[in-house]
Amino acid sequence: MKTVVILGAGYGGMRAVKRLAHAKTAVRLVLVNQNPYHYESTQLHQVAVGTKEPEDITFDIRKAVPKGVEVIIDRVISVDQDSKTVNLSRSGSLGYDYLINALGFESETFGIKGAEENGLPLVDLDTALAARRHLEGTLEGYRQTKDENDLHIVVCGAGFTSIEYLGELVHRMPSLVSRYGLPADKIKIDCVEASGKILPMFSQDLVQWAVTYLEKRGVVFHVSTPITEVRPGIVMSNDQEFTANTIIWTTGVRGSHVIADSGYNEKRNRVIVQKDLSVEGHPEEFLVGDISAVPDPQTGRPYPTTGQISVAEADTAAANVLARLAGKEPRAFAFKSVGTVCSLGPHAGVAEIDKLGKWKLKGSIVGVLKKIVNDRSVFELSDLRTMLESN
Ligand SMILES: Cc1cc2nc3c(=O)[nH]c(=O)nc-3n(C[C@H](O)[C@H](O)[C@H](O)COP(=O)(O)OP(=O)(O)OC[C@H]3O[C@@H](n4cnc5c(N)ncnc54)[C@H](O)[C@@H]3O)c2cc1C
């Protein structure tokens, strides 16, 4: 019996497993993930701010995968494409006939000095929890230290993750102020962005609405302000310094380091894949999600990395593994975005929806929409019994 190995139980990996298992083809399906749980990475900012608990955004992989799927909880060290084996931290090597690699993203520092040591990234459950502990510990500490930098927060970057974090933060701040007895007028939240753009994927009118919403709640934006160095408690730009004892580093992502460690032809740990999502010269191997770079035929530039694309790619990769198993030709990946929803806390946001016409939405309706998207995501990734258990 052929072995199909799926790496990563994020959006791409979970979806691929579900698609392959439901096809009921006689194969051995093995899912490898470093944790026994799946986390909804699109909600990490809520754990980082403290509006959600880890259990609200995680589910047990073993309970969620269809019956018959083998689950290995271990860390992938590298992939050996020639011998078709995956090297695992504890379990040794795992051979495959077909591979779907969906190992996801890591924080990108762009080589900026001190960013890794002094910035708090939001890339998984551990980093989100670390950011939350740091934020709350620092705010609480102010009562003793009276150091105003304990009340200052700098968010680095003004892309999707940064803006969602800021929206959640300004929503929670009044309750943190009251819990720790803080002087509200001394809280300072800066957002520092190298480019001239905030939320580059949205139309200007929606961006302006989001910026005004956040500014009214105390966020100060500094665009065209490239960060040159991060020191403990200081974010430095060419001629400016922002002092804060909480520095959130959400400037962008790169793919998993396993890609570079395995010797792929990569850029920022992302590989330009073939039309069917396979790796050049390796028709048995498919890359899905944030480690893949798929050129958008409209622009020629790779699609942005999103959970939505990961799921769509997983559908194609799973279909192509099944096609190869059946001796058929694989199909080309085609993507049509259904839109983008950016939350600003639980009750507001901006969205551009491309379904039954083009829709631009803002305000409280987007809060409702985001909840529907999040609930649906769990449904689409896991088997129904998980949904029933979590309700
Ligand atoms: C705060 C935030 C908000 C976001 N909001 C949205 C949104 O609203 N909509 C949207 O479409 N996208 C959003 N994104 C982007 C989206 O989360 C990612 O594009 C998506 O998670 C990528 O999916 P993936 O399947 O490639 O990998 P991931 O979801 O990153 O999953 C990778 C999996 O592999 C595991 N893994 C990693 N390395 C190893 C290893 N060495 N060994 C074993 N296992 C490993 C991880 O633990 C994880 O389970 C957001 C991201 C963030 C951070």
PDB file of C-alpha atoms in Angstrom, residues 108-113 249 251-254 268:
ATOM      1  CA  GLU A 108      10.214  37.493   9.434  1.00  0.00           C
ATOM      2  CA  THR A 109      12.732  39.944  10.891  1.00  0.00           C
ATOM      3  CA  PHE A 110      14.212  41.108   7.561  1.00  0.00           C
ATOM      4  CA  GLY A 111      17.596  40.883   9.267  1.00  0.00           C
ATOM      5  CA  ILE A 112      16.808  43.900  11.482  1.00  0.00           C
ATOM      6  CA  LYS A 113      19.220  43.923  14.395  1.00  0.00           C
ATOM      7  CA  TRP A 249       6.805  42.240  16.153  1.00  0.00           C
ATOM      8  CA  THR A 251       6.060  42.972  10.294  1.00  0.00           C
ATOM      9  CA  GLY A 252       5.541  39.896   8.117  1.00  0.00           C
ATOM     10  CA  VAL A 253       6.153  36.180   7.767  1.00  0.00           C
ATOM     11  CA  ARG A 254       8.401  33.748   5.960  1.00  0.00           C
ATOM     12  CA  ARG A 268      12.325  33.485   2.485  1.00  0.00           C
TER      13      ARG A 268
END
